[in-house]
Amino acid sequence: MSVSPQIVAADPRLTVFVTANAGSGKTTTLVNRVARLLLDQVDPGAILCVTYTKAAAAEMQARLFDQLGGWAVLDDAALSRELARLDDGDPQAMDHAALSRARKLFARALETPGGLKIQTIHAFCEKLLRRFPLEAGVSPRFTVLEDQAATALSHAAREDLARAAVADPDGPIGQAYSHFAVELDWQRFQALLSMIEARRADLLDYIDRAEAGTAPDPYALTGAEAGRTPEDLEQDFIAWIDPAEWNRMAEAMATGSTNDRKIADAMSVAAPPHAGFAALAGVFCTQAGEPRKSMGTKSAPQGAVGWLLDLQTKFLAAREALRKARIADDTIKVLTLARAHAAFYEAAKAQRGALDFPDLVARAAALLTRSGAAAWVLYKLDGGVDHVLID
Ligand SMILES: Nc1ncnc2c1ncn2[C@@H]1O[C@H](COP(=O)(O)OP(=O)(O)OP(=O)(O)O)[C@@H](O)[C@H]1O
Ligand SMILES: [Mg+2]
């Protein structure tokens, strides 16, 4: 029988990455791996177990307690079976010294100060930053914003954003804010702000990359013409139509059949330049917004029908350009709000000398990789941890 993958993955000599379904035994594998490290007489202080949530850290700790605590009270035969199960070994082969060591592991690993560390990624990062605040560029007295406090601060930044919009209604923030406040109902506007908060890191990252030219900007993404707003496009198209010619064509269409007269009526409703771009859809499209299949019957003057057909093509192209421009414009407005909101949130954190969970991870990652002090920090940490297990 081949050895189960769970046993292979718990072999401390291998570096292993496991993906498996929920409840399929990942944490069990990690706990077994720790047990095998300890049985191999690895210094408990050299083992670091990292989880994402506090609950997961507590769970892992409890399972290890159970396992090692259980061993302390098992008789020789039962303990031999337990230990053999860990690496698919032979229960008969366990010697007395190994059994005796196993019984003492609980006390040694979990009760010695500086022993086995099981902590969340955030707790680990916080400890690292507290040890190297200067190198990490954080205040030595920084506080940590738990998720709830961070959310409260982030919500408060919405009010700063609203105040900034009111203070400068014609500025980029004011315009973006009032645009969505008008376009969206209250609930959807709040949902937009929630999205901006939840995706803060991603949005800021995109803004940086788009500005640095390493990511396509919103115009490139949508295929819109850079710098031309939807309002520009609408006005340009309307201004391009000759009102006198439009009226002449409308009069010509009115001499045709019932259907032609409907088009003529729509034309007088949509007469440029006053009616605006949206009204043109009534001329060139059906009620459902689809392009009309015909712009006139045989009864209408064919010059007028041809003129309208030509204009319909141009209108549809303009409408498509407008659609892209609106998406680009909305995107830019969302990014404007996201950047401003993030700045208010950052300022609120800075004022309190606080770091949130993402800050802890980002600052720790920068400390270990990018900062000039990385080599020094890694040197100081070295000899501290030999085995990292991440659940
Ligand atoms: N090889 C196994 N044979 C029988 N039961 C097992 C085995 N491995 C794990 N279990 C049991 O299955 C249950 C789920 O295991 P575990 O919690 O390790 O899974 P997980 O992959 O970490 O789950 P989650 O995705 O929820 O974190 C536990 O009760 C555990 O004792
Ligand atoms: Mg698990």
Coordinates of C-alpha atoms and ligand atoms in Angstrom, one line a residue:
M1 CA 0.0 0.0 0.0
S2 CA 1.4 3.4 -0.9
V3 CA 1.9 6.0 1.8
S4 CA -1.0 8.5 2.1
P5 CA -0.4 12.0 0.8
Q6 CA -1.3 13.3 4.2
I7 CA 1.7 11.4 5.7
V8 CA 4.0 12.6 2.8
A9 CA 3.0 16.2 3.4
A10 CA 3.7 15.9 7.1
D11 CA 7.3 14.8 6.4
P12 CA 9.4 17.7 7.8
R13 CA 12.2 16.9 5.5
L14 CA 10.1 18.1 2.5
T15 CA 9.0 21.6 1.7
V16 CA 5.3 21.2 0.8
F17 CA 2.4 23.3 -0.5
V18 CA -1.0 21.7 0.0
T19 CA -4.3 22.7 -1.5
A20 CA -7.3 20.5 -0.6
N21 CA -11.0 20.8 0.0
A22 CA -12.5 22.2 3.2
G23 CA -12.4 19.7 6.0
S24 CA -10.1 17.3 4.1
G25 CA -7.4 17.3 6.7
K26 CA -5.0 20.2 6.0
T27 CA -4.8 21.4 9.6
T28 CA -4.4 17.8 10.8
T29 CA -1.5 17.5 8.4
L30 CA 0.2 20.6 9.9
V31 CA -0.4 19.5 13.4
N32 CA 1.2 16.1 12.6
R33 CA 4.1 17.8 10.9
V34 CA 4.7 19.8 14.1
A35 CA 4.5 16.7 16.1
R36 CA 7.1 15.0 13.9
L37 CA 9.4 18.0 14.1
L38 CA 9.2 17.8 17.9
L39 CA 9.8 14.1 17.9
D40 CA 12.9 14.7 15.7
Q41 CA 14.1 16.9 18.6
V42 CA 13.8 20.2 16.8
D43 CA 13.9 23.1 19.2
P44 CA 10.3 24.2 19.7
G45 CA 11.4 27.8 19.5
A46 CA 12.5 27.3 15.9
I47 CA 9.0 26.4 14.8
L48 CA 6.5 29.0 13.7
C49 CA 2.9 28.2 12.8
V50 CA 1.0 31.0 11.1
T51 CA -2.7 31.2 10.5
Y52 CA -5.0 33.9 9.0
T53 CA -7.5 34.2 11.8
K54 CA -7.3 34.1 15.6
A55 CA -9.8 31.3 15.7
A56 CA -7.6 29.2 13.4
A57 CA -4.6 29.8 15.7
A58 CA -6.5 28.8 18.7
E59 CA -7.8 25.7 16.9
M60 CA -4.3 24.7 15.9
Q61 CA -3.0 25.2 19.4
A62 CA -5.9 23.2 20.9
R63 CA -5.3 20.3 18.6
L64 CA -1.6 20.2 19.3
F65 CA -2.4 20.4 23.1
D66 CA -4.8 17.5 22.6
Q67 CA -2.4 15.4 20.7
L68 CA 0.7 16.0 22.8
G69 CA -1.2 16.0 26.0
G70 CA -2.8 12.7 25.0
W71 CA 0.6 11.1 24.5
A72 CA 1.7 12.0 28.0
V73 CA -0.9 9.6 29.4
L74 CA -0.9 6.7 26.9
D75 CA 0.6 3.3 27.8
D76 CA 3.5 2.0 25.8
A77 CA 1.5 0.0 23.3
A78 CA -1.0 2.7 22.5
L79 CA 1.6 5.5 22.3
S80 CA 3.7 3.2 19.9
R81 CA 0.7 2.9 17.7
E82 CA 0.0 6.7 17.7
L83 CA 3.6 7.5 16.8
A84 CA 3.8 4.9 14.1
R85 CA 0.7 6.3 12.5
L86 CA 2.4 9.6 12.0
D87 CA 5.0 8.4 9.5
D88 CA 3.5 5.0 8.6
G89 CA 6.2 3.4 10.7
D90 CA 6.3 0.1 12.6
P91 CA 4.8 0.3 16.1
Q92 CA 7.1 -2.6 17.2
A93 CA 10.1 -0.5 16.3
M94 CA 9.5 2.2 19.0
D95 CA 12.2 2.1 21.6
H96 CA 11.8 3.1 25.2
A97 CA 13.7 6.4 24.8
A98 CA 11.5 7.6 21.9
L99 CA 8.3 6.8 23.9
S100 CA 9.7 8.7 26.9
R101 CA 10.7 11.7 24.8
A102 CA 7.2 11.7 23.3
R103 CA 5.6 11.9 26.7
K104 CA 7.6 14.9 27.6
L105 CA 7.0 16.8 24.4
F106 CA 3.9 18.5 25.7
A107 CA 5.6 20.2 28.6
R108 CA 8.7 21.0 26.6
A109 CA 7.0 22.4 23.5
L110 CA 4.1 24.2 24.9
E111 CA 5.0 25.2 28.4
T112 CA 8.5 26.6 28.0
P113 CA 8.7 30.3 27.5
G114 CA 9.9 31.1 24.0
G115 CA 8.7 27.7 22.9
L116 CA 6.5 26.8 20.0
K117 CA 4.8 29.8 18.3
I118 CA 1.4 29.6 16.9
Q119 CA 0.1 33.0 15.8
T120 CA -1.9 34.8 13.2
I121 CA 0.0 36.4 10.3
H122 CA -1.0 39.8 11.7
A123 CA 0.3 39.0 15.2
F124 CA 3.6 37.8 13.6
C125 CA 3.9 40.9 11.5
E126 CA 3.1 43.1 14.5
K127 CA 5.8 41.5 16.5
L128 CA 8.3 41.9 13.7
L129 CA 7.5 45.6 13.4
R130 CA 7.7 46.2 17.1
R131 CA 11.1 44.6 17.1
F132 CA 12.3 46.7 14.1
P133 CA 10.3 49.9 14.1
L134 CA 13.0 52.1 12.9
E135 CA 13.9 49.9 10.0
A136 CA 10.3 49.5 9.1
G137 CA 9.6 53.2 9.4
V138 CA 6.7 52.9 11.9
S139 CA 6.2 54.6 15.2
P140 CA 7.6 52.5 18.0
R141 CA 4.4 53.2 19.8
F142 CA 2.0 52.2 17.0
T143 CA -1.3 50.7 17.9
V144 CA -3.1 48.1 15.9
L145 CA -6.6 48.6 14.5
E146 CA -8.6 45.5 14.8
D147 CA -11.0 44.8 12.0
Q148 CA -14.0 46.4 13.7
A149 CA -12.1 49.6 14.6
A150 CA -10.7 49.8 11.1
T151 CA -14.2 49.5 9.6
A152 CA -15.4 52.3 11.9
L153 CA -12.6 54.5 10.8
S154 CA -13.1 53.7 7.2
H155 CA -16.8 54.6 7.5
A156 CA -15.9 57.9 9.2
A157 CA -13.7 58.6 6.1
R158 CA -17.0 58.6 4.0
E159 CA -18.0 61.7 6.0
D160 CA -14.7 63.4 5.3
L161 CA -15.3 62.5 1.6
A162 CA -18.8 64.0 1.6
R163 CA -17.5 67.1 3.3
A164 CA -14.7 67.5 0.8
A165 CA -17.3 67.2 -2.0
V166 CA -19.5 69.9 -0.5
A167 CA -16.5 72.2 0.1
D168 CA -15.4 72.1 -3.6
P169 CA -18.4 71.0 -5.7
D170 CA -16.7 71.8 -9.0
G171 CA -13.4 70.0 -8.1
P172 CA -12.8 66.4 -9.2
I173 CA -14.0 65.0 -5.8
G174 CA -17.1 67.2 -5.8
Q175 CA -18.0 66.3 -9.4
A176 CA -17.4 62.6 -8.9
Y177 CA -19.4 62.6 -5.7
S178 CA -22.4 64.5 -7.1
H179 CA -22.3 62.4 -10.3
F180 CA -22.9 59.1 -8.4
A181 CA -25.2 60.7 -5.9
V182 CA -27.5 61.6 -8.8
E183 CA -26.9 58.5 -11.0
L184 CA -27.3 56.0 -8.2
D185 CA -30.0 55.6 -5.5
W186 CA -28.9 55.9 -1.9
Q187 CA -28.4 52.2 -1.5
R188 CA -26.4 51.7 -4.6
F189 CA -24.3 54.7 -3.7
Q190 CA -23.5 53.2 -0.3
A191 CA -22.7 49.9 -2.0
L192 CA -20.2 51.8 -4.2
L193 CA -18.6 53.3 -1.2
S194 CA -18.4 49.9 0.5
M195 CA -16.7 48.5 -2.6
I196 CA -14.3 51.3 -2.5
E197 CA -13.5 50.5 1.1
A198 CA -13.3 46.7 0.6
R199 CA -11.1 46.9 -2.5
R200 CA -9.0 49.8 -1.3
A201 CA -5.6 48.1 -1.8
D202 CA -6.5 46.8 -5.3
L203 CA -7.8 50.2 -6.4
L204 CA -4.8 52.1 -5.1
D205 CA -2.5 49.6 -6.7
Y206 CA -4.3 50.0 -10.0
I207 CA -4.1 53.8 -9.8
D208 CA -0.4 53.6 -9.2
R209 CA 0.2 51.3 -12.1
A210 CA -2.0 53.2 -14.5
E211 CA -0.2 56.4 -13.6
A212 CA 3.2 54.8 -14.0
G213 CA 2.1 53.5 -17.4
T214 CA 2.5 49.8 -16.4
A215 CA -1.3 49.2 -16.6
P216 CA -3.7 50.4 -19.2
D217 CA -5.6 53.5 -18.1
P218 CA -9.4 53.6 -18.1
Y219 CA -9.5 55.1 -21.6
A220 CA -7.3 52.3 -23.0
L221 CA -9.3 49.7 -21.1
T222 CA -12.6 50.9 -22.6
G223 CA -11.3 51.9 -26.0
A224 CA -12.6 55.5 -25.4
E225 CA -10.8 58.5 -26.7
A226 CA -8.5 59.9 -24.0
G227 CA -9.6 63.1 -22.3
R228 CA -12.9 63.5 -24.1
T229 CA -15.8 63.4 -21.7
P230 CA -19.3 62.1 -22.5
E231 CA -20.6 65.7 -22.5
D232 CA -17.9 66.7 -25.0
L233 CA -19.0 63.8 -27.3
E234 CA -22.7 64.6 -27.1
Q235 CA -22.1 68.3 -27.7
D236 CA -19.8 67.8 -30.6
F237 CA -22.2 65.5 -32.4
I238 CA -25.1 67.8 -31.9
A239 CA -23.1 70.8 -33.0
W240 CA -22.1 68.9 -36.1
I241 CA -25.7 68.6 -37.4
D242 CA -26.9 71.5 -39.4
P243 CA -30.3 72.5 -37.8
A244 CA -31.6 74.1 -41.0
E245 CA -30.8 71.0 -43.0
W246 CA -32.4 68.8 -40.3
N247 CA -35.6 70.8 -40.5
R248 CA -35.7 70.6 -44.3
M249 CA -35.3 66.8 -44.1
A250 CA -38.0 66.6 -41.5
E251 CA -40.4 68.6 -43.8
A252 CA -39.5 66.2 -46.7
M253 CA -40.2 63.1 -44.5
A254 CA -43.6 64.6 -43.5
T255 CA -44.7 64.3 -47.2
G256 CA -44.3 60.5 -47.1
S257 CA -46.4 57.6 -45.6
T258 CA -47.7 57.2 -42.1
N259 CA -44.4 55.6 -41.0
D260 CA -42.4 58.4 -42.7
R261 CA -44.5 61.0 -40.9
K262 CA -43.7 59.2 -37.6
I263 CA -40.0 59.8 -38.3
A264 CA -40.7 63.4 -39.3
D265 CA -42.5 63.9 -35.9
A266 CA -39.6 62.3 -34.0
M267 CA -37.3 64.6 -35.9
S268 CA -39.1 67.7 -34.8
V269 CA -39.1 66.5 -31.2
A270 CA -35.3 65.9 -31.4
A271 CA -34.5 69.0 -33.5
P272 CA -30.9 70.1 -32.8
P273 CA -29.3 71.9 -31.2
H274 CA -31.8 72.2 -28.3
A275 CA -33.2 68.7 -27.9
G276 CA -29.9 67.0 -27.0
F277 CA -28.2 63.8 -27.9
A278 CA -30.5 61.4 -26.1
A279 CA -33.5 62.6 -28.0
L280 CA -31.9 61.5 -31.3
A281 CA -32.5 57.9 -30.3
G282 CA -36.2 58.5 -31.0
V283 CA -35.4 59.2 -34.6
F284 CA -32.8 56.5 -35.4
C285 CA -33.9 53.7 -33.1
T286 CA -37.0 51.8 -32.2
Q287 CA -38.7 52.1 -28.8
A288 CA -36.5 49.2 -27.6
G289 CA -33.4 51.1 -28.5
E290 CA -32.5 49.0 -31.5
P291 CA -31.4 50.8 -34.7
R292 CA -34.4 51.2 -37.1
K293 CA -34.1 48.7 -40.0
S294 CA -35.4 51.4 -42.4
M295 CA -35.2 55.2 -42.3
G296 CA -38.1 55.7 -44.7
T297 CA -40.4 54.2 -47.2
K298 CA -40.6 54.5 -51.0
S299 CA -43.2 57.2 -50.5
A300 CA -40.7 59.6 -48.9
P301 CA -38.2 61.7 -50.9
Q302 CA -35.3 59.3 -51.4
G303 CA -32.7 62.1 -50.8
A304 CA -34.0 62.6 -47.3
V305 CA -34.1 58.8 -46.6
G306 CA -30.5 58.5 -47.8
W307 CA -29.4 61.5 -45.7
L308 CA -31.1 60.0 -42.6
L309 CA -29.5 56.5 -43.2
D310 CA -26.1 58.2 -43.4
L311 CA -26.8 60.1 -40.2
Q312 CA -28.1 57.0 -38.5
T313 CA -24.7 55.2 -39.1
K314 CA -22.9 58.2 -37.6
F315 CA -25.3 58.4 -34.7
L316 CA -24.8 54.7 -33.8
A317 CA -21.0 55.2 -34.0
A318 CA -21.3 58.2 -31.7
R319 CA -23.6 56.3 -29.3
E320 CA -21.0 53.5 -29.1
A321 CA -18.2 56.0 -28.5
L322 CA -20.4 57.6 -25.9
R323 CA -21.0 54.3 -24.1
K324 CA -17.2 53.7 -23.9
A325 CA -16.6 57.3 -22.8
R326 CA -19.2 56.9 -20.0
I327 CA -17.6 53.8 -18.7
A328 CA -14.2 55.4 -18.8
D329 CA -15.6 58.5 -17.1
D330 CA -17.4 56.6 -14.4
T331 CA -14.2 54.6 -13.8
I332 CA -12.2 57.7 -13.4
K333 CA -14.7 59.1 -11.0
V334 CA -14.7 56.0 -8.9
L335 CA -10.9 56.1 -8.8
T336 CA -11.1 59.7 -7.8
L337 CA -13.4 58.9 -4.9
A338 CA -11.3 55.8 -4.0
R339 CA -8.1 57.8 -3.9
A340 CA -9.6 60.6 -1.8
H341 CA -11.3 58.2 0.6
A342 CA -8.1 56.2 1.1
A343 CA -6.3 59.5 1.8
F344 CA -8.8 60.4 4.5
Y345 CA -8.6 56.9 6.0
E346 CA -4.8 57.0 5.9
A347 CA -4.8 60.4 7.6
A348 CA -7.2 59.2 10.3
K349 CA -4.9 56.2 11.0
A350 CA -1.8 58.4 11.0
Q351 CA -3.4 60.8 13.5
R352 CA -4.0 57.9 15.9
G353 CA -0.6 56.3 15.2
A354 CA -2.5 53.2 14.2
L355 CA -1.8 50.5 11.6
D356 CA -4.6 48.2 10.3
F357 CA -4.2 44.5 9.4
P358 CA -3.2 45.1 5.8
D359 CA -0.7 47.7 6.9
L360 CA 0.9 45.2 9.3
V361 CA 1.4 42.7 6.4
A362 CA 2.5 45.3 3.9
R363 CA 5.0 47.0 6.2
A364 CA 6.4 43.6 7.3
A365 CA 6.7 42.5 3.7
A366 CA 8.5 45.7 2.8
L367 CA 10.8 45.3 5.8
L368 CA 11.8 41.9 4.8
T369 CA 12.2 42.6 1.1
R370 CA 12.4 46.1 -0.1
S371 CA 13.9 48.2 2.7
G372 CA 17.6 48.7 2.9
A373 CA 17.6 47.1 6.3
A374 CA 16.2 43.8 5.0
A375 CA 19.5 42.0 5.1
W376 CA 20.1 43.1 8.7
V377 CA 16.6 42.2 9.8
L378 CA 16.9 38.7 8.2
Y379 CA 20.3 38.3 9.8
K380 CA 18.8 39.1 13.3
L381 CA 15.9 36.8 12.7
D382 CA 18.0 34.0 11.4
G383 CA 18.6 31.2 13.9
G384 CA 15.2 32.2 15.3
V385 CA 12.9 30.2 13.1
D386 CA 13.8 27.2 11.0
H387 CA 10.4 25.8 10.3
V388 CA 7.4 27.8 9.1
L389 CA 4.0 26.2 8.8
I390 CA 1.2 28.2 7.3
D391 CA -2.4 27.1 7.6
Ligands
LIG1 N1 -6.7 10.9 7.6 C1 -7.8 11.2 8.3 N2 -8.6 10.2 8.6 C2 -9.7 10.5 9.3 N3 -10.1 11.7 9.7 C3 -9.3 12.7 9.4 C4 -8.1 12.5 8.7 N4 -7.5 13.7 8.5 C5 -8.3 14.6 9.2 N5 -9.4 14.0 9.7 C6 -10.4 14.7 10.5 O1 -11.2 15.4 9.5 C7 -11.7 16.6 10.2 C8 -11.2 17.8 9.3 O2 -9.8 17.8 9.3 P1 -9.0 19.2 9.3 O3 -9.7 20.2 10.3 O4 -7.6 18.9 9.5 O5 -9.3 19.6 7.8 P2 -9.0 21.0 7.1 O6 -8.6 20.7 5.7 O7 -8.0 21.8 7.9 O8 -10.3 21.8 7.2 P3 -10.6 23.3 6.9 O9 -10.6 23.5 5.5 O10 -12.0 23.5 7.5 O11 -9.6 24.1 7.6 C9 -11.1 16.6 11.5 O12 -12.1 16.2 12.5 C10 -9.9 15.6 11.5 O13 -9.7 15.0 12.7
MG2 MG -8.0 23.7 8.7

